[in-house]
Short mmCIF file of C-alpha atoms in Angstrom, two decimals:
data_model
loop_
_atom_site.label_atom_id
_atom_site.label_comp_id
_atom_site.label_asym_id
_atom_site.label_seq_id
_atom_site.Cartn_x
_atom_site.Cartn_y
_atom_site.Cartn_z
CA UNK A 1 -6.25 4.47 -4.15
CA UNK A 2 -5.01 6.51 -1.20
CA UNK A 3 -6.02 10.15 -0.86
CA UNK A 4 -5.62 12.94 1.66
CA UNK A 5 -8.99 13.54 3.32
CA UNK A 6 -10.03 16.79 5.00
CA UNK A 7 -12.65 17.05 7.76
CA UNK A 8 -13.68 19.45 10.53
CA UNK A 9 -11.77 19.72 13.79
CA UNK A 10 -14.30 21.26 16.22
CA UNK A 11 -11.94 22.02 19.12
CA UNK A 12 -9.40 24.15 17.25
CA UNK A 13 -9.49 27.92 17.92
CA UNK A 14 -7.91 28.96 14.61
CA UNK A 15 -10.82 29.66 12.17
CA UNK A 16 -8.79 28.48 9.20
CA UNK A 17 -7.48 25.31 10.82
CA UNK A 18 -10.75 24.48 12.56
CA UNK A 19 -11.98 23.10 9.27
CA UNK A 20 -9.03 20.83 8.70
CA UNK A 21 -8.14 17.37 9.89
CA UNK A 22 -6.02 15.77 7.19
CA UNK A 23 -5.80 11.99 7.15
CA UNK A 24 -4.62 9.40 4.66
CA UNK A 25 -7.70 7.51 3.51
CA UNK A 26 -7.96 4.14 1.79
CA UNK A 27 -9.89 2.57 -1.06
CA UNK A 28 -13.32 3.09 0.50
CA UNK A 29 -13.37 6.62 -0.98
CA UNK A 30 -12.95 5.37 -4.54
CA UNK A 31 -16.06 7.10 -5.91
CA UNK A 32 -15.58 10.44 -4.15
CA UNK A 33 -14.48 13.38 -6.36
CA UNK A 34 -10.92 14.50 -5.72
CA UNK A 35 -8.22 16.83 -7.00
CA UNK A 36 -4.63 15.88 -7.80
CA UNK A 37 -1.58 18.03 -7.13
CA UNK A 38 1.23 18.30 -9.68
CA UNK A 39 4.37 19.79 -8.13
CA UNK A 40 8.16 19.82 -8.18
CA UNK A 41 9.96 17.94 -5.43
CA UNK A 42 13.25 19.76 -5.92
CA UNK A 43 15.89 19.05 -3.29
CA UNK A 44 13.45 19.51 -0.40
CA UNK A 45 12.08 16.49 1.47
CA UNK A 46 8.71 17.45 3.05
CA UNK A 47 8.27 16.44 6.68
CA UNK A 48 4.82 15.09 5.87
CA UNK A 49 6.01 12.44 3.42
CA UNK A 50 4.68 8.97 4.08
CA UNK A 51 7.13 6.22 4.97
CA UNK A 52 6.73 2.74 6.39
CA UNK A 53 7.38 4.23 9.80
CA UNK A 54 4.79 7.03 9.50
CA UNK A 55 1.93 5.51 7.51
CA UNK A 56 0.00 4.53 10.65
CA UNK A 57 0.20 8.12 11.90
CA UNK A 58 -0.81 9.49 8.50
CA UNK A 59 -4.03 7.46 8.62
CA UNK A 60 -4.86 9.08 11.96
CA UNK A 61 -3.83 12.71 11.46
CA UNK A 62 -1.46 14.84 9.41
CA UNK A 63 -0.54 17.97 11.42
CA UNK A 64 -0.98 21.20 9.47
CA UNK A 65 2.48 22.31 10.59
CA UNK A 66 4.07 19.39 8.74
CA UNK A 67 2.55 20.40 5.41
CA UNK A 68 4.72 22.64 3.19
CA UNK A 69 3.22 25.83 1.76
CA UNK A 70 2.25 24.35 -1.61
CA UNK A 71 0.30 21.54 0.06
CA UNK A 72 -1.41 23.97 2.44
CA UNK A 73 -2.40 26.25 -0.44
CA UNK A 74 -3.74 23.32 -2.46
CA UNK A 75 -5.85 22.16 0.47
CA UNK A 76 -7.24 25.66 1.01
CA UNK A 77 -8.05 25.91 -2.68
CA UNK A 78 -9.91 22.61 -3.02
CA UNK A 79 -11.79 23.37 0.20
CA UNK A 80 -13.19 26.47 -1.48
CA UNK A 81 -14.22 24.28 -4.42
CA UNK A 82 -16.13 22.02 -2.07
CA UNK A 83 -13.82 19.02 -2.52
CA UNK A 84 -12.70 16.92 0.44
CA UNK A 85 -10.05 14.73 -1.15
CA UNK A 86 -6.65 15.53 -2.61
CA UNK A 87 -4.05 13.21 -4.14
CA UNK A 88 -0.44 14.18 -3.37
CA UNK A 89 2.28 11.73 -4.34
CA UNK A 90 4.44 12.68 -1.35
CA UNK A 91 1.75 11.53 1.06
CA UNK A 92 -0.19 8.94 -0.92
CA UNK A 93 2.81 6.79 -1.90
CA UNK A 94 5.03 5.14 0.72
CA UNK A 95 8.31 6.77 -0.21
CA UNK A 96 10.73 4.22 1.26
CA UNK A 97 8.82 1.15 0.07
CA UNK A 98 9.99 0.11 -3.41
CA UNK A 99 7.16 -2.37 -3.84
CA UNK A 100 4.53 0.22 -2.95
CA UNK A 101 6.15 2.82 -5.24
CA UNK A 102 6.20 0.42 -8.19
CA UNK A 103 2.58 -0.55 -7.60
CA UNK A 104 1.34 3.01 -7.21
CA UNK A 105 3.36 4.34 -10.15
CA UNK A 106 1.47 1.98 -12.45
CA UNK A 107 -1.77 3.64 -11.30
CA UNK A 108 -0.70 7.16 -12.28
CA UNK A 109 -2.82 7.11 -15.44
CA UNK A 110 -5.90 6.37 -13.34
CA UNK A 111 -5.06 9.01 -10.71
CA UNK A 112 -4.86 11.90 -13.16
CA UNK A 113 -7.44 10.66 -15.66
CA UNK A 114 -10.11 10.40 -12.98
CA UNK A 115 -9.27 13.55 -11.02
CA UNK A 116 -11.93 16.26 -11.02
CA UNK A 117 -9.10 18.79 -11.33
CA UNK A 118 -5.32 18.75 -11.45
CA UNK A 119 -3.68 21.65 -9.63
CA UNK A 120 -0.28 22.46 -11.13
CA UNK A 121 2.23 24.44 -9.07
CA UNK A 122 3.92 25.59 -12.28
CA UNK A 123 6.25 28.26 -10.88
CA UNK A 124 7.20 26.54 -7.62
CA UNK A 125 10.70 25.06 -7.46
CA UNK A 126 9.74 22.83 -4.55
CA UNK A 127 6.80 22.38 -2.20
CA UNK A 128 7.82 25.31 0.02
CA UNK A 129 7.08 28.02 -2.58
CA UNK A 130 3.28 27.79 -2.47
CA UNK A 131 0.65 28.24 -5.16
CA UNK A 132 -0.50 31.82 -4.83
CA UNK A 133 1.42 34.81 -6.18
CA UNK A 134 1.20 38.45 -5.16
CA UNK A 135 1.11 40.00 -8.62
CA UNK A 136 -0.98 43.20 -8.84
CA UNK A 137 -4.43 42.85 -10.33
CA UNK A 138 -6.00 44.98 -13.07
CA UNK A 139 -5.44 48.72 -12.58
CA UNK A 140 -7.64 51.70 -13.48
CA UNK A 141 -6.68 54.42 -15.96
CA UNK A 142 -8.75 57.59 -16.09
CA UNK A 143 -9.20 59.03 -19.62
CA UNK A 144 -10.93 62.24 -20.74
CA UNK A 145 -13.15 61.55 -23.74
CA UNK A 146 -14.89 63.90 -26.16
CA UNK A 147 -17.57 65.90 -24.39
CA UNK A 148 -15.64 65.98 -21.10
CA UNK A 149 -17.12 62.72 -19.88
CA UNK A 150 -15.05 60.45 -17.66
CA UNK A 151 -14.71 56.71 -18.14
CA UNK A 152 -12.84 54.01 -16.27
CA UNK A 153 -10.64 51.85 -18.48
CA UNK A 154 -9.54 48.52 -17.02
CA UNK A 155 -6.19 47.33 -18.36
CA UNK A 156 -3.60 44.70 -17.58
CA UNK A 157 -0.28 43.77 -19.22
CA UNK A 158 0.32 40.93 -21.64
CA UNK A 159 2.63 38.56 -19.80
CA UNK A 160 5.67 36.88 -21.25
CA UNK A 161 4.59 33.54 -19.87
CA UNK A 162 4.83 29.87 -20.75
CA UNK A 163 2.24 30.07 -23.51
CA UNK A 164 3.58 33.12 -25.34
CA UNK A 165 6.25 31.53 -27.52
CA UNK A 166 9.27 32.29 -25.36
CA UNK A 167 12.52 30.50 -25.99
CA UNK A 168 12.55 26.95 -24.67
CA UNK A 169 15.59 27.43 -22.44
CA UNK A 170 13.74 30.12 -20.45
CA UNK A 171 10.77 27.90 -19.69
CA UNK A 172 12.25 25.90 -16.78
CA UNK A 173 13.23 29.20 -15.13
CA UNK A 174 9.72 30.66 -15.37
CA UNK A 175 7.74 27.46 -14.89
CA UNK A 176 10.09 24.73 -13.65
CA UNK A 177 7.27 22.23 -13.26
CA UNK A 178 6.71 22.07 -17.01
CA UNK A 179 10.30 21.04 -17.63
CA UNK A 180 9.86 17.82 -15.64
CA UNK A 181 9.31 14.46 -17.31
CA UNK A 182 6.78 13.09 -14.82
CA UNK A 183 4.54 16.10 -15.34
CA UNK A 184 4.12 15.44 -19.07
CA UNK A 185 1.71 12.52 -18.69
CA UNK A 186 -0.03 14.33 -15.86
CA UNK A 187 -0.92 17.09 -18.35
CA UNK A 188 -1.97 14.67 -21.05
CA UNK A 189 -4.20 12.48 -18.93
CA UNK A 190 -5.89 15.11 -16.74
CA UNK A 191 -9.31 16.27 -17.97
CA UNK A 192 -8.71 19.72 -16.45
CA UNK A 193 -5.51 21.43 -15.33
CA UNK A 194 -5.23 24.76 -13.54
CA UNK A 195 -1.68 26.17 -13.59
CA UNK A 196 -0.63 28.53 -10.81
CA UNK A 197 2.22 30.69 -12.15
CA UNK A 198 3.97 33.73 -10.70
CA UNK A 199 2.08 35.95 -13.14
CA UNK A 200 -1.37 34.49 -13.61
CA UNK A 201 -3.60 31.43 -13.72
CA UNK A 202 -3.69 29.33 -16.87
CA UNK A 203 -6.51 26.90 -17.65
CA UNK A 204 -6.22 23.83 -19.88
CA UNK A 205 -8.98 21.31 -20.57
CA UNK A 206 -10.34 19.10 -23.34
CA UNK A 207 -12.12 21.98 -25.04
CA UNK A 208 -9.88 25.01 -24.65
CA UNK A 209 -6.91 26.70 -23.03
CA UNK A 210 -6.90 30.22 -21.66
CA UNK A 211 -4.98 32.59 -19.41
CA UNK A 212 -5.91 35.67 -17.41
CA UNK A 213 -4.19 38.16 -19.69
CA UNK A 214 -5.86 36.52 -22.74
CA UNK A 215 -2.60 36.41 -24.67
CA UNK A 216 -2.97 32.67 -25.10
CA UNK A 217 -6.48 31.56 -25.93
CA UNK A 218 -7.79 28.75 -28.07
CA UNK A 219 -10.84 26.59 -28.56
CA UNK A 220 -10.03 23.21 -30.04
CA UNK A 221 -13.18 23.27 -32.15
CA UNK A 222 -12.74 26.71 -33.73
CA UNK A 223 -9.10 27.79 -33.48
CA UNK A 224 -7.20 27.53 -36.76
CA UNK A 225 -4.03 26.91 -34.76
CA UNK A 226 -5.65 24.09 -32.83
CA UNK A 227 -6.49 22.28 -36.07
CA UNK A 228 -2.77 21.81 -36.68
CA UNK A 229 -1.83 20.52 -33.26
CA UNK A 230 -1.53 16.81 -32.57
CA UNK A 231 -4.17 15.20 -30.39
CA UNK A 232 -4.38 12.07 -28.29
CA UNK A 233 -8.10 11.43 -28.71
CA UNK A 234 -7.50 9.27 -31.79
CA UNK A 235 -5.83 6.62 -29.65
CA UNK A 236 -7.09 7.65 -26.21
CA UNK A 237 -10.55 9.20 -26.72
CA UNK A 238 -11.09 10.02 -23.05
CA UNK A 239 -7.88 11.98 -22.58
CA UNK A 240 -7.32 15.69 -22.70
CA UNK A 241 -6.19 17.27 -25.94
CA UNK A 242 -2.53 16.45 -26.34
CA UNK A 243 -1.38 18.80 -25.51
CA UNK A 244 -2.89 22.23 -25.77
CA UNK A 245 0.63 23.60 -25.72
CA UNK A 246 3.50 21.23 -26.46
CA UNK A 247 7.15 21.70 -25.59
CA UNK A 248 7.81 22.86 -29.16
CA UNK A 249 4.97 25.34 -28.92
CA UNK A 250 6.52 26.90 -25.81
CA UNK A 251 9.71 27.66 -27.73
CA UNK A 252 8.38 28.89 -31.06
CA UNK A 253 4.67 29.51 -30.83
CA UNK A 254 2.29 27.09 -32.53
CA UNK A 255 3.91 24.18 -34.36
CA UNK A 256 2.12 23.82 -37.67
CA UNK A 257 2.79 20.13 -38.07
CA UNK A 258 0.48 18.20 -40.42
CA UNK A 259 -2.59 16.89 -38.65
CA UNK A 260 -2.62 13.10 -38.58
CA UNK A 261 -5.09 10.38 -37.69
CA UNK A 262 -2.30 7.80 -37.42
CA UNK A 263 -2.06 6.90 -33.74
CA UNK A 264 1.53 5.71 -34.05
CA UNK A 265 2.54 9.11 -35.45
CA UNK A 266 0.86 10.66 -32.44
CA UNK A 267 2.85 8.33 -30.18
CA UNK A 268 6.08 9.35 -31.89
CA UNK A 269 5.23 12.99 -31.29
CA UNK A 270 4.53 12.21 -27.64
CA UNK A 271 7.91 10.52 -27.27
CA UNK A 272 9.67 13.38 -29.05
CA UNK A 273 8.13 15.97 -26.73
CA UNK A 274 8.70 13.86 -23.64
CA UNK A 275 12.35 13.20 -24.49
CA UNK A 276 13.15 16.90 -24.12
CA UNK A 277 12.11 16.95 -20.46
CA UNK A 278 14.17 16.29 -17.34
CA UNK A 279 14.10 13.42 -14.88
CA UNK A 280 15.94 13.25 -11.58
CA UNK A 281 16.38 9.49 -11.97
CA UNK A 282 17.11 8.05 -15.40
CA UNK A 283 15.46 4.84 -14.21
CA UNK A 284 12.15 6.75 -14.32
CA UNK A 285 12.37 7.19 -18.10
CA UNK A 286 9.82 4.46 -18.88
CA UNK A 287 7.65 4.66 -15.72
CA UNK A 288 7.08 8.41 -16.21
CA UNK A 289 5.41 7.75 -19.57
CA UNK A 290 3.81 4.42 -18.73
CA UNK A 291 0.45 6.00 -17.93
CA UNK A 292 0.01 7.24 -21.49
CA UNK A 293 1.15 3.86 -22.84
CA UNK A 294 -1.40 2.10 -20.63
CA UNK A 295 -4.21 4.26 -21.95
CA UNK A 296 -3.21 3.51 -25.53
CA UNK A 297 -2.87 -0.22 -24.82
CA UNK A 298 -6.41 -0.36 -23.43
CA UNK A 299 -7.79 0.74 -26.78
CA UNK A 300 -5.18 -0.95 -28.99
CA UNK A 301 -5.57 -4.54 -27.87
CA UNK A 302 -3.97 -5.75 -31.09
CA UNK A 303 -0.73 -3.99 -30.15
CA UNK A 304 1.86 -5.05 -27.60
CA UNK A 305 3.78 -2.36 -25.75
CA UNK A 306 7.53 -3.05 -25.74
CA UNK A 307 9.28 -0.56 -23.46
CA UNK A 308 8.53 2.56 -25.47
CA UNK A 309 7.90 0.76 -28.77
CA UNK A 310 4.88 -1.02 -30.24
CA UNK A 311 4.82 -4.49 -31.74
CA UNK A 312 3.02 -3.47 -34.92
CA UNK A 313 5.36 -0.61 -35.83
CA UNK A 314 8.86 -1.61 -34.72
CA UNK A 315 10.50 -0.57 -37.99
CA UNK A 316 8.97 2.88 -37.85
CA UNK A 317 9.61 3.16 -34.11
CA UNK A 318 13.34 2.64 -34.63
CA UNK A 319 13.66 5.26 -37.39
CA UNK A 320 14.47 8.11 -35.01
CA UNK A 321 17.32 10.59 -35.05
CA UNK A 322 18.66 13.51 -33.03
CA UNK A 323 19.07 17.17 -33.93
CA UNK A 324 22.48 17.43 -32.26
CA UNK A 325 24.70 16.99 -35.30
CA UNK A 326 26.61 14.21 -37.00
CA UNK A 327 28.88 13.47 -34.03
CA UNK A 328 25.99 12.44 -31.80
CA UNK A 329 24.75 9.99 -34.45
CA UNK A 330 27.80 7.81 -33.84
CA UNK A 331 28.20 7.44 -30.07
CA UNK A 332 31.38 5.88 -28.73
CA UNK A 333 29.32 3.57 -26.54
CA UNK A 334 25.73 2.65 -25.86
#
C-alpha cells in the first residue's frame, strides 16, 4: 500500500518545513503505523495529485508548495502525534490510471480498517479549506458569590453541529464531507475518527463518541441511546460501531430502531443510510460500499455477495421501497 512519508530536510531554513520531506513510499512500510485522511475533492484538482506522468517525482519528493491547505494541516497534525505516514487518496492512487484506481479502490477497507487514526476534514468543501478553525475558545465570566468571594466560571456554548439533531438538509452545508457516499464506509471501517469542523473537534471510536461542547456524548456500553443503535460488530467484529451517529440520527436525534442481531438486517440498514448520500459519479455506487461488503464476506463465507445483495437473502434484499410517494414506485423506465 502506498503512503505519504515524512522525513527531515536538514538544509531548509524554515523551522516548520525543515522537518518535512514528503515522498510516496511503497509496500516496504506495510507494518508502520499511519493515519488516513478523509476529505472532499469538490471541483478543485490539487496540484500534488499523482498521475502516470508524476509518480516517479512523487517517489522522490513532494514539494510543500504543491500541497493544498488541508493536506498541509493533516501532515502538521500527524507530525505532532509522532506519526510519519499518511494515506491520502489524491496522492496514493494514480488518478489517470483506471487499472490502478480499480485495484486500489478494492483495498479501501484495508486502508481505513488498519489506520491508527482517520482524520476527517468534515467542514472543508475541498482540499483548500484546511482542517483548523479559528473559533474562540472557552471564555471567563466573573461572578460575585455569597460572602463577596470571586470565582472564575469557565463556559462555552452548545453548538448546533452535526451531532445535535439538526435537519438533514442542513448537514451538507455545515459538514459537507458527511454527505458524501465514499465517506460512509470510511467512518464505518475506521477504528478511530477525529472530525475537524468549523466549530469544534468531534471524536468517534469503537467505545464512544464525544465533542468539545459535550452536547453529544455517548458510551456504547452504558448509554441507553446506544443500546438502540444498529451495530456492525455482529457481522464485522473488528469494525467500529456502525455508526455512532447515522444519517437518520443527524436529522432527528437518536433513531430508536429495534436492536437486532440479524446481520442481514444490519446490512439493509447500512444500504438505507448509504443510499441517502451523494456521489459525483454514479458508477461509484457499488465501489464506494465495497469495503464494508468485503469485511462482511470475510466472516460470512457461506454467503456470496451479488452487487449489493447476498445469495442467502435475495427475497428479503429485494423487498425495499422508497419514501417518495406512490408515483416513484412506478417509474416510467429503469
